[in-house]
Amino acid sequence: VPFKGAVLTQITAWWLKHFEGTLAHHMLSADTDEIVREVPQVAPFAEQLIGRAMLCRRAEVIPVECVVRGYLAGSAWKEYKQSGTLAGEKLAAGLIESDRFEPPIFSPATKADVGHDENITVTQMRAQLGDATVNELERLSRLIYSQGRELAAKRGIIIADTKFEFGLIGDGIVLIDEVLTPDSSRFWPADKYAPGGSQPS
């Protein structure tokens, strides 16, 4: 996809700026001139970096994907169709593909180095990270999804589901990596939404 890296970087930068004052994140700048001023060693590569680079604070990655599902789609629908569950936990009976969840479901996944991430339960996540960390990750994930979904809806876009990554800087949890991009989220046109099947992306 031409300019894919630049598009994903700039979408993420836009959202991170949007969330400033609401939550902490890792981005310092996505402006190439600013990056070159801060890191002069990259000056010879400035033209290649335009739009594609982000200067960030270094964080220790928390090894769980924080997925928020507003609708029953993708791997969640596949599992539900087979067993009526999501990550092994029972969901309401009688749901159909692309049904809206109210409230949205917080549905973490393991971060896989190779292959696909695997859905896990919040209980499994608590065993790995502890209650306080999981409570804060869920709070932040729901907050970002809720605000993002609301803003997108005003522009005729449904954010069906999305995943977030977080890291630690000192004792603080910060949002890292990409945010509400087509690579990390499922976007549907609101005017074509019709539960009962897959939706146009």
PDB file of N, CA and C in Angstrom, residues 143-191:
ATOM      1  N   LEU A 143     -11.827   3.930  28.002  1.00  0.00           N
ATOM      2  CA  LEU A 143     -11.872   5.382  27.822  1.00  0.00           C
ATOM      3  C   LEU A 143     -11.494   5.761  26.390  1.00  0.00           C
ATOM      4  N   ILE A 144     -10.375   5.209  25.910  1.00  0.00           N
ATOM      5  CA  ILE A 144      -9.909   5.546  24.554  1.00  0.00           C
ATOM      6  C   ILE A 144     -10.923   5.080  23.522  1.00  0.00           C
ATOM      7  N   TYR A 145     -11.409   3.846  23.670  1.00  0.00           N
ATOM      8  CA  TYR A 145     -12.376   3.317  22.703  1.00  0.00           C
ATOM      9  C   TYR A 145     -13.654   4.152  22.707  1.00  0.00           C
ATOM     10  N   SER A 146     -14.142   4.468  23.884  1.00  0.00           N
ATOM     11  CA  SER A 146     -15.384   5.230  23.993  1.00  0.00           C
ATOM     12  C   SER A 146     -15.263   6.590  23.317  1.00  0.00           C
ATOM     13  N   GLN A 147     -14.174   7.304  23.604  1.00  0.00           N
ATOM     14  CA  GLN A 147     -13.992   8.624  22.997  1.00  0.00           C
ATOM     15  C   GLN A 147     -13.750   8.514  21.494  1.00  0.00           C
ATOM     16  N   GLY A 148     -12.965   7.515  21.094  1.00  0.00           N
ATOM     17  CA  GLY A 148     -12.712   7.319  19.670  1.00  0.00           C
ATOM     18  C   GLY A 148     -13.962   6.949  18.908  1.00  0.00           C
ATOM     19  N   ARG A 149     -14.764   6.047  19.481  1.00  0.00           N
ATOM     20  CA  ARG A 149     -16.005   5.607  18.830  1.00  0.00           C
ATOM     21  C   ARG A 149     -16.971   6.772  18.672  1.00  0.00           C
ATOM     22  N   GLU A 150     -17.042   7.595  19.709  1.00  0.00           N
ATOM     23  CA  GLU A 150     -17.958   8.740  19.673  1.00  0.00           C
ATOM     24  C   GLU A 150     -17.555   9.732  18.576  1.00  0.00           C
ATOM     25  N   LEU A 151     -16.266  10.034  18.488  1.00  0.00           N
ATOM     26  CA  LEU A 151     -15.794  10.981  17.478  1.00  0.00           C
ATOM     27  C   LEU A 151     -15.982  10.414  16.068  1.00  0.00           C
ATOM     28  N   ALA A 152     -15.659   9.126  15.890  1.00  0.00           N
ATOM     29  CA  ALA A 152     -15.798   8.500  14.575  1.00  0.00           C
ATOM     30  C   ALA A 152     -17.268   8.454  14.137  1.00  0.00           C
ATOM     31  N   ALA A 153     -18.169   8.195  15.091  1.00  0.00           N
ATOM     32  CA  ALA A 153     -19.596   8.097  14.762  1.00  0.00           C
ATOM     33  C   ALA A 153     -20.118   9.401  14.173  1.00  0.00           C
ATOM     34  N   LYS A 154     -19.601  10.530  14.644  1.00  0.00           N
ATOM     35  CA  LYS A 154     -20.020  11.837  14.110  1.00  0.00           C
ATOM     36  C   LYS A 154     -19.614  11.990  12.652  1.00  0.00           C
ATOM     37  N   ARG A 155     -18.663  11.179  12.215  1.00  0.00           N
ATOM     38  CA  ARG A 155     -18.176  11.238  10.832  1.00  0.00           C
ATOM     39  C   ARG A 155     -18.644  10.032  10.020  1.00  0.00           C
ATOM     40  N   GLY A 156     -19.628   9.305  10.554  1.00  0.00           N
ATOM     41  CA  GLY A 156     -20.231   8.209   9.804  1.00  0.00           C
ATOM     42  C   GLY A 156     -19.423   6.921   9.809  1.00  0.00           C
ATOM     43  N   ILE A 157     -18.540   6.766  10.806  1.00  0.00           N
ATOM     44  CA  ILE A 157     -17.683   5.578  10.876  1.00  0.00           C
ATOM     45  C   ILE A 157     -17.954   4.833  12.180  1.00  0.00           C
ATOM     46  N   ILE A 158     -18.136   3.525  12.075  1.00  0.00           N
ATOM     47  CA  ILE A 158     -18.237   2.656  13.249  1.00  0.00           C
ATOM     48  C   ILE A 158     -16.852   2.065  13.510  1.00  0.00           C
ATOM     49  N   ILE A 159     -16.361   2.196  14.736  1.00  0.00           N
ATOM     50  CA  ILE A 159     -15.158   1.456  15.136  1.00  0.00           C
ATOM     51  C   ILE A 159     -15.658   0.196  15.824  1.00  0.00           C
ATOM     52  N   ALA A 160     -15.635  -0.912  15.089  1.00  0.00           N
ATOM     53  CA  ALA A 160     -16.229  -2.149  15.587  1.00  0.00           C
ATOM     54  C   ALA A 160     -15.421  -2.740  16.732  1.00  0.00           C
ATOM     55  N   ASP A 161     -14.119  -2.742  16.574  1.00  0.00           N
ATOM     56  CA  ASP A 161     -13.230  -3.206  17.642  1.00  0.00           C
ATOM     57  C   ASP A 161     -11.847  -2.628  17.395  1.00  0.00           C
ATOM     58  N   THR A 162     -11.013  -2.714  18.401  1.00  0.00           N
ATOM     59  CA  THR A 162      -9.672  -2.146  18.292  1.00  0.00           C
ATOM     60  C   THR A 162      -8.783  -2.765  19.338  1.00  0.00           C
ATOM     61  N   LYS A 163      -7.483  -2.614  19.150  1.00  0.00           N
ATOM     62  CA  LYS A 163      -6.550  -3.089  20.176  1.00  0.00           C
ATOM     63  C   LYS A 163      -5.567  -1.974  20.521  1.00  0.00           C
ATOM     64  N   PHE A 164      -5.197  -1.946  21.776  1.00  0.00           N
ATOM     65  CA  PHE A 164      -4.240  -0.965  22.261  1.00  0.00           C
ATOM     66  C   PHE A 164      -3.061  -1.681  22.896  1.00  0.00           C
ATOM     67  N   GLU A 165      -1.918  -1.001  22.867  1.00  0.00           N
ATOM     68  CA  GLU A 165      -0.754  -1.490  23.587  1.00  0.00           C
ATOM     69  C   GLU A 165      -0.330  -0.421  24.582  1.00  0.00           C
ATOM     70  N   PHE A 166       0.153  -0.874  25.708  1.00  0.00           N
ATOM     71  CA  PHE A 166       0.591   0.035  26.759  1.00  0.00           C
ATOM     72  C   PHE A 166       1.988  -0.345  27.215  1.00  0.00           C
ATOM     73  N   GLY A 167       2.656   0.611  27.824  1.00  0.00           N
ATOM     74  CA  GLY A 167       3.975   0.360  28.371  1.00  0.00           C
ATOM     75  C   GLY A 167       4.124   1.068  29.697  1.00  0.00           C
ATOM     76  N   LEU A 168       5.237   0.798  30.345  1.00  0.00           N
ATOM     77  CA  LEU A 168       5.549   1.433  31.627  1.00  0.00           C
ATOM     78  C   LEU A 168       6.714   2.390  31.449  1.00  0.00           C
ATOM     79  N   ILE A 169       6.555   3.604  31.942  1.00  0.00           N
ATOM     80  CA  ILE A 169       7.667   4.541  32.069  1.00  0.00           C
ATOM     81  C   ILE A 169       7.716   4.878  33.556  1.00  0.00           C
ATOM     82  N   GLY A 170       8.750   4.379  34.237  1.00  0.00           N
ATOM     83  CA  GLY A 170       8.750   4.452  35.692  1.00  0.00           C
ATOM     84  C   GLY A 170       7.602   3.610  36.212  1.00  0.00           C
ATOM     85  N   ASP A 171       6.779   4.199  37.075  1.00  0.00           N
ATOM     86  CA  ASP A 171       5.610   3.487  37.606  1.00  0.00           C
ATOM     87  C   ASP A 171       4.347   3.790  36.809  1.00  0.00           C
ATOM     88  N   GLY A 172       4.455   4.646  35.787  1.00  0.00           N
ATOM     89  CA  GLY A 172       3.256   5.084  35.072  1.00  0.00           C
ATOM     90  C   GLY A 172       2.967   4.270  33.830  1.00  0.00           C
ATOM     91  N   ILE A 173       1.684   4.009  33.594  1.00  0.00           N
ATOM     92  CA  ILE A 173       1.237   3.297  32.390  1.00  0.00           C
ATOM     93  C   ILE A 173       0.987   4.323  31.291  1.00  0.00           C
ATOM     94  N   VAL A 174       1.582   4.095  30.132  1.00  0.00           N
ATOM     95  CA  VAL A 174       1.413   5.013  28.999  1.00  0.00           C
ATOM     96  C   VAL A 174       0.946   4.245  27.769  1.00  0.00           C
ATOM     97  N   LEU A 175       0.176   4.914  26.929  1.00  0.00           N
ATOM     98  CA  LEU A 175      -0.282   4.360  25.658  1.00  0.00           C
ATOM     99  C   LEU A 175       0.878   4.397  24.669  1.00  0.00           C
ATOM    100  N   ILE A 176       1.118   3.271  23.980  1.00  0.00           N
ATOM    101  CA  ILE A 176       2.227   3.198  23.030  1.00  0.00           C
ATOM    102  C   ILE A 176       1.743   2.605  21.709  1.00  0.00           C
ATOM    103  N   ASP A 177       2.652   2.559  20.745  1.00  0.00           N
ATOM    104  CA  ASP A 177       2.428   1.931  19.445  1.00  0.00           C
ATOM    105  C   ASP A 177       1.341   2.692  18.683  1.00  0.00           C
ATOM    106  N   GLU A 178       0.612   1.995  17.813  1.00  0.00           N
ATOM    107  CA  GLU A 178      -0.384   2.694  16.986  1.00  0.00           C
ATOM    108  C   GLU A 178      -1.727   2.764  17.695  1.00  0.00           C
ATOM    109  N   VAL A 179      -2.543   3.742  17.297  1.00  0.00           N
ATOM    110  CA  VAL A 179      -3.808   3.988  17.983  1.00  0.00           C
ATOM    111  C   VAL A 179      -4.911   4.236  16.958  1.00  0.00           C
ATOM    112  N   LEU A 180      -5.961   3.425  17.008  1.00  0.00           N
ATOM    113  CA  LEU A 180      -7.167   3.606  16.187  1.00  0.00           C
ATOM    114  C   LEU A 180      -6.835   3.797  14.711  1.00  0.00           C
ATOM    115  N   THR A 181      -5.963   2.926  14.202  1.00  0.00           N
ATOM    116  CA  THR A 181      -5.620   2.923  12.779  1.00  0.00           C
ATOM    117  C   THR A 181      -6.318   1.755  12.089  1.00  0.00           C
ATOM    118  N   PRO A 182      -6.339   1.722  10.754  1.00  0.00           N
ATOM    119  CA  PRO A 182      -6.922   0.577  10.045  1.00  0.00           C
ATOM    120  C   PRO A 182      -6.152  -0.727  10.286  1.00  0.00           C
ATOM    121  N   ASP A 183      -4.920  -0.646  10.772  1.00  0.00           N
ATOM    122  CA  ASP A 183      -4.166  -1.864  11.090  1.00  0.00           C
ATOM    123  C   ASP A 183      -4.517  -2.424  12.464  1.00  0.00           C
ATOM    124  N   SER A 184      -5.024  -1.590  13.350  1.00  0.00           N
ATOM    125  CA  SER A 184      -5.295  -2.035  14.717  1.00  0.00           C
ATOM    126  C   SER A 184      -6.789  -2.064  15.039  1.00  0.00           C
ATOM    127  N   SER A 185      -7.620  -1.666  14.095  1.00  0.00           N
ATOM    128  CA  SER A 185      -9.055  -1.495  14.352  1.00  0.00           C
ATOM    129  C   SER A 185      -9.870  -1.968  13.149  1.00  0.00           C
ATOM    130  N   ARG A 186     -11.137  -2.237  13.414  1.00  0.00           N
ATOM    131  CA  ARG A 186     -12.063  -2.610  12.339  1.00  0.00           C
ATOM    132  C   ARG A 186     -13.023  -1.441  12.137  1.00  0.00           C
ATOM    133  N   PHE A 187     -12.944  -0.799  10.983  1.00  0.00           N
ATOM    134  CA  PHE A 187     -13.794   0.353  10.670  1.00  0.00           C
ATOM    135  C   PHE A 187     -14.897  -0.055   9.693  1.00  0.00           C
ATOM    136  N   TRP A 188     -16.131   0.333  10.010  1.00  0.00           N
ATOM    137  CA  TRP A 188     -17.265   0.064   9.114  1.00  0.00           C
ATOM    138  C   TRP A 188     -17.969   1.380   8.776  1.00  0.00           C
ATOM    139  N   PRO A 189     -18.519   1.496   7.559  1.00  0.00           N
ATOM    140  CA  PRO A 189     -19.351   2.671   7.254  1.00  0.00           C
ATOM    141  C   PRO A 189     -20.705   2.539   7.959  1.00  0.00           C
ATOM    142  N   ALA A 190     -21.057   3.546   8.751  1.00  0.00           N
ATOM    143  CA  ALA A 190     -22.287   3.472   9.551  1.00  0.00           C
ATOM    144  C   ALA A 190     -23.534   3.334   8.687  1.00  0.00           C
ATOM    145  N   ASP A 191     -23.519   3.951   7.515  1.00  0.00           N
ATOM    146  CA  ASP A 191     -24.728   3.925   6.678  1.00  0.00           C
ATOM    147  C   ASP A 191     -24.950   2.567   6.000  1.00  0.00           C
TER     148      ASP A 191
END
